[in-house]
Structure formats: structure tokens, C-alpha cells
């Protein structure tokens, strides 16, 4: 059920085409998304859930979480120097948050599927949620 919940949230996010388009069209965002795309396209992802996938997705999620702050500062600085307008900056900030949340959902899906495959009891403790946002 945990994996299905995250899958539904991921499905909803994947319908947000304006954010996806902006990520594809913005060099910095496309660069941030590249590790996630690479892992999701990897051959081992199609196999049974395993530690490597969970670890790779967790690392990407953490990297994106940390990169958001730098991206945010750089985006605000660029907008304040007229490199693009405020609305464009806000869309980019929204897209980097979207990217982090998508990576979070992929990680949690892999985590829960791995646990289910190992037949670990559902009451096993799970990692704490991100503290700075609602990960819906």
C-alpha cells in the first residue's frame, strides 16, 4: 500500500507537463535531472527490487534536496540581475522542487517494493520524511 500511495502521487506529478517541459528546456534543471534519468533508464531497474536501486535513488534524492538551495540562490540572483523575469524564476524554483519530489517518490516506491520482496514486516521503521516541505 505504501508503494501504491507513492505511485499514485508520482502518477499525478507526471501529468504536470509544464514543469517537465521547463526541466527539459533549462540547462541547469536538465543537468540536475540527468542522474535520475540515467538510473531510471538503467537495465537493473527492470529486475527485482534490490539494494542498489534503493541506494542509488536515495543518493539522487539527497543530492537534489541539497542542490535545491544552491539552485534557488542562483536563480534568484540571476533574476535580480535581469537574466530572466520573476515569473520565469518562480517557475524554475517550482520545477526544481518538483524534481526533488519525483525523486523522493521513486525512492520510496523502490524502498517499499524491496521491503515487500524481502517479506519484512510492515511495521519496520521507515526513514523520516523531508522536513522542509509537504511531499505530496
PDB file of C-alpha atoms in Angstrom:
ATOM      1  CA  UNK A   1       0.000   0.000   0.000  1.00  0.00           C
ATOM      2  CA  UNK A   2       2.865   2.376   0.726  1.00  0.00           C
ATOM      3  CA  UNK A   3       4.327   1.785  -2.737  1.00  0.00           C
ATOM      4  CA  UNK A   4       0.902   2.265  -4.352  1.00  0.00           C
ATOM      5  CA  UNK A   5       0.405   5.541  -2.486  1.00  0.00           C
ATOM      6  CA  UNK A   6       3.725   6.872  -3.786  1.00  0.00           C
ATOM      7  CA  UNK A   7       2.968   5.525  -7.262  1.00  0.00           C
ATOM      8  CA  UNK A   8      -0.301   7.466  -7.334  1.00  0.00           C
ATOM      9  CA  UNK A   9       1.465  10.636  -6.204  1.00  0.00           C
ATOM     10  CA  UNK A  10       4.159  10.077  -8.836  1.00  0.00           C
ATOM     11  CA  UNK A  11       1.496   9.476 -11.482  1.00  0.00           C
ATOM     12  CA  UNK A  12      -0.167  12.788 -10.555  1.00  0.00           C
ATOM     13  CA  UNK A  13       3.168  14.615 -10.762  1.00  0.00           C
ATOM     14  CA  UNK A  14       3.999  13.078 -14.126  1.00  0.00           C
ATOM     15  CA  UNK A  15       0.878  14.731 -15.537  1.00  0.00           C
ATOM     16  CA  UNK A  16       2.323  18.169 -14.768  1.00  0.00           C
ATOM     17  CA  UNK A  17       3.675  18.675 -18.266  1.00  0.00           C
ATOM     18  CA  UNK A  18       4.593  22.363 -17.919  1.00  0.00           C
ATOM     19  CA  UNK A  19       7.088  21.507 -15.175  1.00  0.00           C
ATOM     20  CA  UNK A  20       8.518  18.616 -17.169  1.00  0.00           C
ATOM     21  CA  UNK A  21       8.854  20.819 -20.250  1.00  0.00           C
ATOM     22  CA  UNK A  22      10.688  23.507 -18.288  1.00  0.00           C
ATOM     23  CA  UNK A  23      13.109  20.932 -16.871  1.00  0.00           C
ATOM     24  CA  UNK A  24      13.861  19.673 -20.385  1.00  0.00           C
ATOM     25  CA  UNK A  25      14.348  23.209 -21.733  1.00  0.00           C
ATOM     26  CA  UNK A  26      16.502  24.621 -18.908  1.00  0.00           C
ATOM     27  CA  UNK A  27      20.138  23.552 -18.938  1.00  0.00           C
ATOM     28  CA  UNK A  28      20.611  23.695 -15.164  1.00  0.00           C
ATOM     29  CA  UNK A  29      17.400  21.759 -14.461  1.00  0.00           C
ATOM     30  CA  UNK A  30      18.133  19.206 -17.178  1.00  0.00           C
ATOM     31  CA  UNK A  31      21.580  18.723 -15.657  1.00  0.00           C
ATOM     32  CA  UNK A  32      20.055  18.171 -12.212  1.00  0.00           C
ATOM     33  CA  UNK A  33      17.605  15.635 -13.632  1.00  0.00           C
ATOM     34  CA  UNK A  34      20.256  13.684 -15.537  1.00  0.00           C
ATOM     35  CA  UNK A  35      21.298  11.279 -12.721  1.00  0.00           C
ATOM     36  CA  UNK A  36      17.660  10.356 -12.056  1.00  0.00           C
ATOM     37  CA  UNK A  37      17.003   9.741 -15.747  1.00  0.00           C
ATOM     38  CA  UNK A  38      20.170   7.639 -16.010  1.00  0.00           C
ATOM     39  CA  UNK A  39      19.170   5.414 -13.082  1.00  0.00           C
ATOM     40  CA  UNK A  40      15.599   5.023 -14.294  1.00  0.00           C
ATOM     41  CA  UNK A  41      16.848   4.010 -17.736  1.00  0.00           C
ATOM     42  CA  UNK A  42      19.385   1.528 -16.295  1.00  0.00           C
ATOM     43  CA  UNK A  43      18.876  -2.129 -17.111  1.00  0.00           C
ATOM     44  CA  UNK A  44      18.931  -3.232 -13.466  1.00  0.00           C
ATOM     45  CA  UNK A  45      15.794  -1.162 -12.725  1.00  0.00           C
ATOM     46  CA  UNK A  46      13.713  -3.657 -14.715  1.00  0.00           C
ATOM     47  CA  UNK A  47      14.741  -6.528 -12.460  1.00  0.00           C
ATOM     48  CA  UNK A  48      13.522  -7.401  -8.980  1.00  0.00           C
ATOM     49  CA  UNK A  49      13.805  -4.560  -6.434  1.00  0.00           C
ATOM     50  CA  UNK A  50      17.231  -4.549  -4.891  1.00  0.00           C
ATOM     51  CA  UNK A  51      19.538  -2.609  -2.605  1.00  0.00           C
ATOM     52  CA  UNK A  52      21.428  -0.926  -5.431  1.00  0.00           C
ATOM     53  CA  UNK A  53      18.332   0.762  -6.851  1.00  0.00           C
ATOM     54  CA  UNK A  54      17.161   1.929  -3.441  1.00  0.00           C
ATOM     55  CA  UNK A  55      20.630   3.262  -2.604  1.00  0.00           C
ATOM     56  CA  UNK A  56      21.029   4.986  -5.984  1.00  0.00           C
ATOM     57  CA  UNK A  57      17.626   6.644  -5.737  1.00  0.00           C
ATOM     58  CA  UNK A  58      18.261   7.692  -2.151  1.00  0.00           C
ATOM     59  CA  UNK A  59      21.550   9.297  -3.152  1.00  0.00           C
ATOM     60  CA  UNK A  60      19.901  11.156  -6.024  1.00  0.00           C
ATOM     61  CA  UNK A  61      17.099  12.354  -3.753  1.00  0.00           C
ATOM     62  CA  UNK A  62      19.606  13.681  -1.216  1.00  0.00           C
ATOM     63  CA  UNK A  63      21.655  15.357  -3.921  1.00  0.00           C
ATOM     64  CA  UNK A  64      18.568  17.042  -5.353  1.00  0.00           C
ATOM     65  CA  UNK A  65      17.427  18.118  -1.897  1.00  0.00           C
ATOM     66  CA  UNK A  66      20.794  19.766  -1.275  1.00  0.00           C
ATOM     67  CA  UNK A  67      21.067  21.182  -4.821  1.00  0.00           C
ATOM     68  CA  UNK A  68      17.725  22.956  -4.477  1.00  0.00           C
ATOM     69  CA  UNK A  69      19.248  25.528  -2.137  1.00  0.00           C
ATOM     70  CA  UNK A  70      22.114  26.358  -4.485  1.00  0.00           C
ATOM     71  CA  UNK A  71      19.765  26.366  -7.462  1.00  0.00           C
ATOM     72  CA  UNK A  72      17.383  28.654  -5.562  1.00  0.00           C
ATOM     73  CA  UNK A  73      20.130  31.141  -4.677  1.00  0.00           C
ATOM     74  CA  UNK A  74      21.493  31.140  -8.235  1.00  0.00           C
ATOM     75  CA  UNK A  75      18.034  31.545  -9.760  1.00  0.00           C
ATOM     76  CA  UNK A  76      17.129  34.457  -7.501  1.00  0.00           C
ATOM     77  CA  UNK A  77      20.492  36.082  -8.172  1.00  0.00           C
ATOM     78  CA  UNK A  78      20.074  35.682 -11.938  1.00  0.00           C
ATOM     79  CA  UNK A  79      16.557  37.116 -11.815  1.00  0.00           C
ATOM     80  CA  UNK A  80      17.711  40.065  -9.715  1.00  0.00           C
ATOM     81  CA  UNK A  81      20.315  40.814 -12.391  1.00  0.00           C
ATOM     82  CA  UNK A  82      17.724  40.751 -15.169  1.00  0.00           C
ATOM     83  CA  UNK A  83      18.716  37.449 -16.751  1.00  0.00           C
ATOM     84  CA  UNK A  84      15.038  36.463 -16.673  1.00  0.00           C
ATOM     85  CA  UNK A  85      11.837  37.779 -15.153  1.00  0.00           C
ATOM     86  CA  UNK A  86      10.303  36.987 -11.786  1.00  0.00           C
ATOM     87  CA  UNK A  87       7.633  34.694 -13.218  1.00  0.00           C
ATOM     88  CA  UNK A  88      10.250  32.633 -15.034  1.00  0.00           C
ATOM     89  CA  UNK A  89      12.319  32.412 -11.831  1.00  0.00           C
ATOM     90  CA  UNK A  90       9.292  31.225  -9.863  1.00  0.00           C
ATOM     91  CA  UNK A  91       8.580  28.522 -12.451  1.00  0.00           C
ATOM     92  CA  UNK A  92      12.168  27.326 -12.263  1.00  0.00           C
ATOM     93  CA  UNK A  93      12.048  27.187  -8.455  1.00  0.00           C
ATOM     94  CA  UNK A  94       8.806  25.253  -8.660  1.00  0.00           C
ATOM     95  CA  UNK A  95      10.335  22.835 -11.172  1.00  0.00           C
ATOM     96  CA  UNK A  96      13.394  22.073  -9.042  1.00  0.00           C
ATOM     97  CA  UNK A  97      11.071  21.274  -6.111  1.00  0.00           C
ATOM     98  CA  UNK A  98       9.025  19.063  -8.451  1.00  0.00           C
ATOM     99  CA  UNK A  99      12.174  17.226  -9.497  1.00  0.00           C
ATOM    100  CA  UNK A 100      13.153  16.546  -5.885  1.00  0.00           C
ATOM    101  CA  UNK A 101       9.662  15.313  -5.027  1.00  0.00           C
ATOM    102  CA  UNK A 102       9.610  12.983  -8.023  1.00  0.00           C
ATOM    103  CA  UNK A 103      12.960  11.522  -6.974  1.00  0.00           C
ATOM    104  CA  UNK A 104      11.564  11.086  -3.470  1.00  0.00           C
ATOM    105  CA  UNK A 105       8.564   9.123  -4.744  1.00  0.00           C
ATOM    106  CA  UNK A 106      10.735   6.885  -6.931  1.00  0.00           C
ATOM    107  CA  UNK A 107      12.989   6.187  -3.936  1.00  0.00           C
ATOM    108  CA  UNK A 108      10.079   5.356  -1.640  1.00  0.00           C
ATOM    109  CA  UNK A 109       8.477   3.072  -4.245  1.00  0.00           C
ATOM    110  CA  UNK A 110      11.740   1.158  -4.635  1.00  0.00           C
ATOM    111  CA  UNK A 111      12.218   1.060  -0.859  1.00  0.00           C
ATOM    112  CA  UNK A 112       8.756  -0.360  -0.187  1.00  0.00           C
ATOM    113  CA  UNK A 113       8.956  -2.888  -3.032  1.00  0.00           C
ATOM    114  CA  UNK A 114      12.321  -4.094  -1.784  1.00  0.00           C
ATOM    115  CA  UNK A 115      10.916  -4.482   1.728  1.00  0.00           C
ATOM    116  CA  UNK A 116       7.890  -6.349   0.409  1.00  0.00           C
ATOM    117  CA  UNK A 117      10.079  -8.655  -1.678  1.00  0.00           C
ATOM    118  CA  UNK A 118      12.159  -9.439   1.395  1.00  0.00           C
ATOM    119  CA  UNK A 119       8.954 -10.067   3.365  1.00  0.00           C
ATOM    120  CA  UNK A 120       9.905  -7.556   6.037  1.00  0.00           C
ATOM    121  CA  UNK A 121       7.034  -6.735   8.410  1.00  0.00           C
ATOM    122  CA  UNK A 122       5.119  -3.576   7.558  1.00  0.00           C
ATOM    123  CA  UNK A 123       5.875  -2.077  10.974  1.00  0.00           C
ATOM    124  CA  UNK A 124       9.589  -1.776  10.170  1.00  0.00           C
ATOM    125  CA  UNK A 125      10.700   1.820  10.751  1.00  0.00           C
ATOM    126  CA  UNK A 126      10.971   3.973   7.666  1.00  0.00           C
ATOM    127  CA  UNK A 127      13.244   6.979   7.127  1.00  0.00           C
ATOM    128  CA  UNK A 128      11.893  10.334   8.252  1.00  0.00           C
ATOM    129  CA  UNK A 129      10.141  12.465   5.669  1.00  0.00           C
ATOM    130  CA  UNK A 130      11.816  15.551   4.323  1.00  0.00           C
ATOM    131  CA  UNK A 131      11.313  18.276   6.872  1.00  0.00           C
ATOM    132  CA  UNK A 132      11.043  21.365   4.697  1.00  0.00           C
ATOM    133  CA  UNK A 133       8.065  20.540   2.534  1.00  0.00           C
ATOM    134  CA  UNK A 134       4.934  18.542   2.051  1.00  0.00           C
ATOM    135  CA  UNK A 135       5.863  15.644  -0.213  1.00  0.00           C
ATOM    136  CA  UNK A 136       2.512  15.028  -1.835  1.00  0.00           C
TER     137      UNK A 136
END
